[in-house]
């Protein structure tokens, strides 16, 4: 349904209501990244180097052969509408 919305941005029916047979088949490659490094400036928190912070956000199906580790989530920005991830923020749990 996500791909339907990306390929048909002006469709009368949004992707989450479209029938699967109306969606285009996907024949490409999908890459999955289980972690991301985030560097940001927080002027109110001087515990980093003059407010600079660096965090690793991870989603791991297995951590050293153990249970999965999911410590991030998507948060919908209140009152913000946008395409794709424009209305979302990534948060670490």
Short mmCIF file of C-alpha atoms in Angstrom, two decimals:
data_model
loop_
_atom_site.label_atom_id
_atom_site.label_comp_id
_atom_site.label_asym_id
_atom_site.label_seq_id
_atom_site.Cartn_x
_atom_site.Cartn_y
_atom_site.Cartn_z
CA UNK A 1 0.00 0.00 0.00
CA UNK A 2 2.93 2.35 0.65
CA UNK A 3 4.22 1.83 -2.89
CA UNK A 4 0.71 2.43 -4.28
CA UNK A 5 0.66 5.85 -2.57
CA UNK A 6 4.14 6.68 -3.87
CA UNK A 7 3.26 5.75 -7.47
CA UNK A 8 -0.26 7.27 -7.36
CA UNK A 9 -0.02 10.46 -5.27
CA UNK A 10 -3.23 11.92 -6.74
CA UNK A 11 -5.36 8.75 -6.66
CA UNK A 12 -8.98 9.01 -5.51
CA UNK A 13 -8.48 6.00 -3.23
CA UNK A 14 -5.65 6.16 -0.66
CA UNK A 15 -3.25 3.21 -0.51
CA UNK A 16 -4.54 1.91 2.81
CA UNK A 17 -7.99 1.45 1.21
CA UNK A 18 -6.79 0.13 -2.18
CA UNK A 19 -7.25 -3.53 -3.02
CA UNK A 20 -3.99 -5.45 -3.31
CA UNK A 21 -4.69 -6.40 -6.94
CA UNK A 22 -4.77 -2.64 -7.74
CA UNK A 23 -1.23 -2.27 -6.40
CA UNK A 24 1.72 -2.61 -8.75
CA UNK A 25 3.89 -5.69 -8.23
CA UNK A 26 7.35 -4.86 -6.94
CA UNK A 27 10.28 -6.60 -8.65
CA UNK A 28 13.15 -4.58 -7.19
CA UNK A 29 15.60 -4.96 -4.35
CA UNK A 30 14.81 -3.93 -0.77
CA UNK A 31 17.63 -2.94 1.58
CA UNK A 32 17.12 -3.15 5.34
CA UNK A 33 19.32 -1.22 7.74
CA UNK A 34 19.09 -2.37 11.35
CA UNK A 35 20.75 0.71 12.83
CA UNK A 36 21.33 4.39 12.23
CA UNK A 37 23.68 6.92 13.81
CA UNK A 38 22.11 10.23 14.78
CA UNK A 39 24.12 13.36 15.58
CA UNK A 40 22.22 16.35 16.92
CA UNK A 41 22.62 19.61 18.84
CA UNK A 42 20.66 20.11 22.07
CA UNK A 43 21.52 23.58 23.44
CA UNK A 44 19.54 22.97 26.64
CA UNK A 45 21.58 19.82 27.46
CA UNK A 46 25.25 20.73 27.85
CA UNK A 47 26.28 17.23 29.01
CA UNK A 48 27.62 16.49 25.53
CA UNK A 49 30.44 18.45 23.90
CA UNK A 50 28.85 21.92 24.06
CA UNK A 51 25.42 20.37 23.47
CA UNK A 52 26.38 17.96 20.70
CA UNK A 53 25.13 14.38 21.06
CA UNK A 54 25.51 11.17 19.09
CA UNK A 55 23.19 8.18 19.49
CA UNK A 56 22.81 4.82 17.78
CA UNK A 57 19.22 3.79 17.03
CA UNK A 58 18.92 0.04 16.61
CA UNK A 59 16.41 -2.58 15.55
CA UNK A 60 18.01 -6.00 15.70
CA UNK A 61 16.18 -9.27 14.98
CA UNK A 62 18.72 -11.01 17.24
CA UNK A 63 21.37 -9.59 19.55
CA UNK A 64 24.36 -11.96 19.82
CA UNK A 65 22.11 -14.99 19.28
CA UNK A 66 19.70 -13.81 21.96
CA UNK A 67 16.26 -12.22 21.84
CA UNK A 68 15.40 -9.41 19.41
CA UNK A 69 16.20 -5.84 20.39
CA UNK A 70 13.74 -3.17 19.21
CA UNK A 71 14.53 0.15 20.88
CA UNK A 72 13.15 2.61 18.34
CA UNK A 73 9.72 3.67 17.16
CA UNK A 74 8.01 6.14 14.85
CA UNK A 75 6.06 9.00 16.41
CA UNK A 76 3.41 10.93 14.47
CA UNK A 77 3.99 14.68 14.69
CA UNK A 78 0.84 16.32 16.03
CA UNK A 79 -0.82 18.62 13.52
CA UNK A 80 1.74 17.90 10.78
CA UNK A 81 0.69 16.32 7.52
CA UNK A 82 3.14 15.25 4.87
CA UNK A 83 4.14 12.54 2.46
CA UNK A 84 6.17 9.56 3.62
CA UNK A 85 8.25 10.28 6.70
CA UNK A 86 7.61 14.04 6.70
CA UNK A 87 4.91 13.63 9.36
CA UNK A 88 6.94 11.14 11.43
CA UNK A 89 9.79 11.37 13.91
CA UNK A 90 12.08 8.56 15.03
CA UNK A 91 12.29 8.06 18.79
CA UNK A 92 14.45 5.80 20.90
CA UNK A 93 12.80 3.82 23.71
#
